[in-house]
Amino acid sequence: MAIAVDIDVMLARRKMSVGELADRVGITPANLAVLKNGRAKAVRFATLAALCEVLQCQPGDLLRWEAEDAEEAADAEGAAAAGDE
């Protein structure tokens, strides 16, 4: 995934549990776990804003872009080339 989620880093810095954060943000611990583990396909700006408010941070403290590794990029190029034939 190109977007990495660092909620666990901010939780550790704030000495806060996942359950406490979920309660304060107003989402279920299961939905927070999906987001925290990078399995979410999307996040609402309202949820992102609530996370930032509770954790006293900026969106960039929670989300960051990572380049795909070379192997993933090569696999994607190979699949695209195979589809062009």
CSV table of N, CA and C in Angstrom, one decimal:
chain,number,residue,atom,x,y,z
A,1,MET,N,0.8,-1.2,0.0
A,1,MET,CA,0.0,0.0,0.0
A,1,MET,C,0.9,1.2,0.0
A,2,ALA,N,0.5,2.2,-0.7
A,2,ALA,CA,1.3,3.4,-0.8
A,2,ALA,C,1.1,4.4,0.3
A,3,ILE,N,0.0,4.3,1.1
A,3,ILE,CA,-0.2,5.1,2.2
A,3,ILE,C,0.0,4.3,3.5
A,4,ALA,N,0.9,4.7,4.3
A,4,ALA,CA,1.1,4.1,5.6
A,4,ALA,C,0.4,4.8,6.7
A,5,VAL,N,-0.1,4.1,7.7
A,5,VAL,CA,-0.9,4.7,8.8
A,5,VAL,C,-0.1,4.6,10.1
A,6,ASP,N,0.2,5.7,10.7
A,6,ASP,CA,1.0,5.7,11.9
A,6,ASP,C,0.2,6.0,13.2
A,7,ILE,N,-1.0,5.5,13.3
A,7,ILE,CA,-1.9,5.8,14.5
A,7,ILE,C,-1.2,5.2,15.7
A,8,ASP,N,-0.6,4.0,15.5
A,8,ASP,CA,0.0,3.3,16.7
A,8,ASP,C,1.2,4.1,17.3
A,9,VAL,N,1.9,4.8,16.4
A,9,VAL,CA,3.0,5.7,16.9
A,9,VAL,C,2.4,6.8,17.8
A,10,MET,N,1.3,7.5,17.3
A,10,MET,CA,0.7,8.5,18.1
A,10,MET,C,0.1,8.0,19.3
A,11,LEU,N,-0.5,6.8,19.3
A,11,LEU,CA,-1.1,6.2,20.5
A,11,LEU,C,0.0,6.0,21.6
A,12,ALA,N,1.2,5.5,21.1
A,12,ALA,CA,2.3,5.3,22.1
A,12,ALA,C,2.8,6.6,22.6
A,13,ARG,N,2.9,7.7,21.8
A,13,ARG,CA,3.4,9.0,22.2
A,13,ARG,C,2.4,9.6,23.3
A,14,ARG,N,1.1,9.3,23.1
A,14,ARG,CA,0.1,9.9,23.9
A,14,ARG,C,-0.3,9.0,25.1
A,15,LYS,N,0.4,7.8,25.1
A,15,LYS,CA,0.1,6.8,26.2
A,15,LYS,C,-1.4,6.5,26.3
A,16,MET,N,-2.0,6.2,25.1
A,16,MET,CA,-3.4,6.0,25.0
A,16,MET,C,-3.7,4.7,24.4
A,17,SER,N,-4.8,4.0,24.8
A,17,SER,CA,-5.1,2.7,24.3
A,17,SER,C,-6.0,2.9,23.1
A,18,VAL,N,-6.1,1.8,22.3
A,18,VAL,CA,-7.0,1.8,21.1
A,18,VAL,C,-8.4,2.0,21.6
A,19,GLY,N,-8.8,1.4,22.6
A,19,GLY,CA,-10.2,1.5,23.1
A,19,GLY,C,-10.5,2.9,23.6
A,20,GLU,N,-9.6,3.5,24.3
A,20,GLU,CA,-9.8,4.9,24.7
A,20,GLU,C,-9.9,5.9,23.5
A,21,LEU,N,-9.0,5.7,22.5
A,21,LEU,CA,-9.1,6.5,21.3
A,21,LEU,C,-10.4,6.3,20.6
A,22,ALA,N,-10.8,5.1,20.4
A,22,ALA,CA,-12.1,4.8,19.7
A,22,ALA,C,-13.3,5.5,20.5
A,23,ASP,N,-13.3,5.4,21.8
A,23,ASP,CA,-14.4,6.0,22.6
A,23,ASP,C,-14.4,7.5,22.3
A,24,ARG,N,-13.2,8.1,22.4
A,24,ARG,CA,-13.1,9.6,22.3
A,24,ARG,C,-13.4,10.1,20.9
A,25,VAL,N,-13.1,9.3,19.9
A,25,VAL,CA,-13.3,9.7,18.5
A,25,VAL,C,-14.8,9.4,18.1
A,26,GLY,N,-15.3,8.4,18.7
A,26,GLY,CA,-16.7,8.0,18.4
A,26,GLY,C,-16.8,6.9,17.3
A,27,ILE,N,-15.8,6.1,17.2
A,27,ILE,CA,-15.9,4.9,16.3
A,27,ILE,C,-15.7,3.6,17.1
A,28,THR,N,-16.0,2.5,16.5
A,28,THR,CA,-15.8,1.2,17.1
A,28,THR,C,-14.3,0.9,17.2
A,29,PRO,N,-13.9,0.1,18.2
A,29,PRO,CA,-12.5,-0.3,18.2
A,29,PRO,C,-12.2,-1.2,17.0
A,30,ALA,N,-13.2,-1.9,16.5
A,30,ALA,CA,-12.9,-2.7,15.3
A,30,ALA,C,-12.6,-1.8,14.1
A,31,ASN,N,-13.4,-0.8,13.9
A,31,ASN,CA,-13.1,0.1,12.8
A,31,ASN,C,-11.8,0.9,12.9
A,32,LEU,N,-11.5,1.2,14.2
A,32,LEU,CA,-10.2,1.9,14.4
A,32,LEU,C,-9.0,0.9,14.1
A,33,ALA,N,-9.2,-0.4,14.5
A,33,ALA,CA,-8.2,-1.4,14.2
A,33,ALA,C,-8.0,-1.5,12.7
A,34,VAL,N,-9.1,-1.5,11.9
A,34,VAL,CA,-9.0,-1.6,10.4
A,34,VAL,C,-8.1,-0.5,9.9
A,35,LEU,N,-8.4,0.7,10.4
A,35,LEU,CA,-7.7,1.9,10.0
A,35,LEU,C,-6.2,1.8,10.4
A,36,LYS,N,-6.0,1.5,11.7
A,36,LYS,CA,-4.7,1.5,12.3
A,36,LYS,C,-3.8,0.5,11.6
A,37,ASN,N,-4.4,-0.7,11.1
A,37,ASN,CA,-3.6,-1.7,10.5
A,37,ASN,C,-3.4,-1.6,9.0
A,38,GLY,N,-3.9,-0.4,8.5
A,38,GLY,CA,-3.7,-0.2,7.1
A,38,GLY,C,-4.6,-0.9,6.1
A,39,ARG,N,-5.7,-1.5,6.7
A,39,ARG,CA,-6.6,-2.3,5.8
A,39,ARG,C,-7.8,-1.4,5.3
A,40,ALA,N,-7.9,-0.2,5.7
A,40,ALA,CA,-9.0,0.7,5.3
A,40,ALA,C,-8.8,1.1,3.9
A,41,LYS,N,-9.9,1.2,3.1
A,41,LYS,CA,-9.8,1.7,1.7
A,41,LYS,C,-10.0,3.2,1.7
A,42,ALA,N,-10.6,3.7,2.7
A,42,ALA,CA,-10.9,5.2,2.8
A,42,ALA,C,-11.1,5.6,4.2
A,43,VAL,N,-11.0,6.9,4.5
A,43,VAL,CA,-11.2,7.5,5.8
A,43,VAL,C,-12.0,8.8,5.6
A,44,ARG,N,-13.0,9.0,6.3
A,44,ARG,CA,-13.8,10.3,6.2
A,44,ARG,C,-12.9,11.4,6.8
A,45,PHE,N,-13.0,12.6,6.2
A,45,PHE,CA,-12.3,13.7,6.8
A,45,PHE,C,-12.8,14.0,8.2
A,46,ALA,N,-14.1,13.8,8.5
A,46,ALA,CA,-14.6,14.0,9.8
A,46,ALA,C,-13.9,13.1,10.8
A,47,THR,N,-13.6,11.8,10.4
A,47,THR,CA,-13.0,10.9,11.3
A,47,THR,C,-11.5,11.3,11.5
A,48,LEU,N,-10.9,11.7,10.4
A,48,LEU,CA,-9.5,12.1,10.4
A,48,LEU,C,-9.3,13.3,11.3
A,49,ALA,N,-10.3,14.3,11.2
A,49,ALA,CA,-10.2,15.5,12.0
A,49,ALA,C,-10.4,15.1,13.5
A,50,ALA,N,-11.3,14.2,13.8
A,50,ALA,CA,-11.6,13.8,15.2
A,50,ALA,C,-10.3,13.1,15.8
A,51,LEU,N,-9.7,12.3,14.9
A,51,LEU,CA,-8.4,11.6,15.4
A,51,LEU,C,-7.4,12.7,15.7
A,52,CYS,N,-7.2,13.6,14.8
A,52,CYS,CA,-6.2,14.7,15.0
A,52,CYS,C,-6.6,15.5,16.3
A,53,GLU,N,-7.8,15.8,16.5
A,53,GLU,CA,-8.2,16.6,17.7
A,53,GLU,C,-7.9,15.8,19.0
A,54,VAL,N,-8.3,14.6,19.0
A,54,VAL,CA,-8.1,13.8,20.2
A,54,VAL,C,-6.6,13.6,20.5
A,55,LEU,N,-5.8,13.3,19.4
A,55,LEU,CA,-4.4,13.0,19.5
A,55,LEU,C,-3.5,14.3,19.5
A,56,GLN,N,-4.2,15.4,19.3
A,56,GLN,CA,-3.4,16.7,19.2
A,56,GLN,C,-2.3,16.6,18.2
A,57,CYS,N,-2.7,16.3,17.0
A,57,CYS,CA,-1.6,16.2,15.9
A,57,CYS,C,-2.2,16.6,14.6
A,58,GLN,N,-1.4,16.6,13.6
A,58,GLN,CA,-1.7,16.9,12.2
A,58,GLN,C,-2.0,15.7,11.4
A,59,PRO,N,-2.8,15.7,10.3
A,59,PRO,CA,-3.0,14.6,9.5
A,59,PRO,C,-1.7,13.9,9.0
A,60,GLY,N,-0.7,14.7,8.8
A,60,GLY,CA,0.6,14.1,8.3
A,60,GLY,C,1.3,13.3,9.4
A,61,ASP,N,0.9,13.5,10.7
A,61,ASP,CA,1.4,12.7,11.7
A,61,ASP,C,0.8,11.3,11.7
A,62,LEU,N,-0.3,11.1,11.1
A,62,LEU,CA,-1.1,9.9,11.1
A,62,LEU,C,-0.9,9.1,9.8
A,63,LEU,N,-0.8,9.9,8.7
A,63,LEU,CA,-0.7,9.3,7.4
A,63,LEU,C,0.5,9.7,6.6
A,64,ARG,N,1.2,8.8,5.9
A,64,ARG,CA,2.3,9.2,5.1
A,64,ARG,C,2.4,8.3,3.9
A,65,TRP,N,2.9,8.8,2.8
A,65,TRP,CA,3.1,8.1,1.5
A,65,TRP,C,4.4,7.4,1.5
A,66,GLU,N,4.4,6.1,1.1
A,66,GLU,CA,5.6,5.3,0.9
A,66,GLU,C,5.6,4.8,-0.5
A,67,ALA,N,6.8,4.9,-1.1
A,67,ALA,CA,7.0,4.3,-2.4
A,67,ALA,C,6.8,2.8,-2.4
A,68,GLU,N,6.3,2.2,-3.4
A,68,GLU,CA,6.2,0.8,-3.5
A,68,GLU,C,7.6,0.2,-3.7
A,69,ASP,N,7.8,-1.0,-3.2
A,69,ASP,CA,9.1,-1.5,-3.4
A,69,ASP,C,9.3,-1.9,-4.8
A,70,ALA,N,10.6,-2.1,-5.2
A,70,ALA,CA,10.9,-2.3,-6.6
A,70,ALA,C,10.3,-3.6,-7.1
A,71,GLU,N,10.1,-4.6,-6.2
A,71,GLU,CA,9.5,-5.9,-6.7
A,71,GLU,C,8.1,-5.7,-7.0
A,72,GLU,N,7.3,-5.0,-6.2
A,72,GLU,CA,5.9,-4.7,-6.5
A,72,GLU,C,5.8,-3.9,-7.7
A,73,ALA,N,6.6,-2.9,-7.9
A,73,ALA,CA,6.6,-2.1,-9.1
A,73,ALA,C,6.9,-2.9,-10.4
A,74,ALA,N,7.9,-3.8,-10.3
A,74,ALA,CA,8.2,-4.7,-11.4
A,74,ALA,C,7.0,-5.6,-11.7
A,75,ASP,N,6.4,-6.2,-10.7
A,75,ASP,CA,5.2,-7.1,-10.9
A,75,ASP,C,4.1,-6.3,-11.6
A,76,ALA,N,3.9,-5.1,-11.2
A,76,ALA,CA,2.8,-4.2,-11.8
A,76,ALA,C,3.1,-3.9,-13.2
A,77,GLU,N,4.4,-3.6,-13.5
A,77,GLU,CA,4.8,-3.3,-14.9
A,77,GLU,C,4.6,-4.6,-15.8
A,78,GLY,N,5.0,-5.7,-15.2
A,78,GLY,CA,4.9,-7.0,-16.0
A,78,GLY,C,3.4,-7.3,-16.3
A,79,ALA,N,2.6,-7.1,-15.3
A,79,ALA,CA,1.1,-7.4,-15.5
A,79,ALA,C,0.6,-6.4,-16.6
A,80,ALA,N,1.0,-5.1,-16.5
A,80,ALA,CA,0.5,-4.2,-17.5
A,80,ALA,C,1.0,-4.5,-18.9
A,81,ALA,N,2.2,-4.9,-19.0
A,81,ALA,CA,2.8,-5.3,-20.3
A,81,ALA,C,2.1,-6.5,-20.9
A,82,ALA,N,1.8,-7.5,-20.0
A,82,ALA,CA,1.1,-8.7,-20.5
A,82,ALA,C,-0.3,-8.4,-21.0
A,83,GLY,N,-0.9,-7.4,-20.4
A,83,GLY,CA,-2.3,-7.0,-20.8
A,83,GLY,C,-2.3,-6.2,-22.1
A,84,ASP,N,-1.2,-5.6,-22.5
A,84,ASP,CA,-1.1,-4.8,-23.7
A,84,ASP,C,-0.9,-5.7,-25.0
A,85,GLU,N,-0.5,-7.0,-24.8
A,85,GLU,CA,-0.3,-7.9,-25.9
A,85,GLU,C,-1.5,-8.3,-26.6
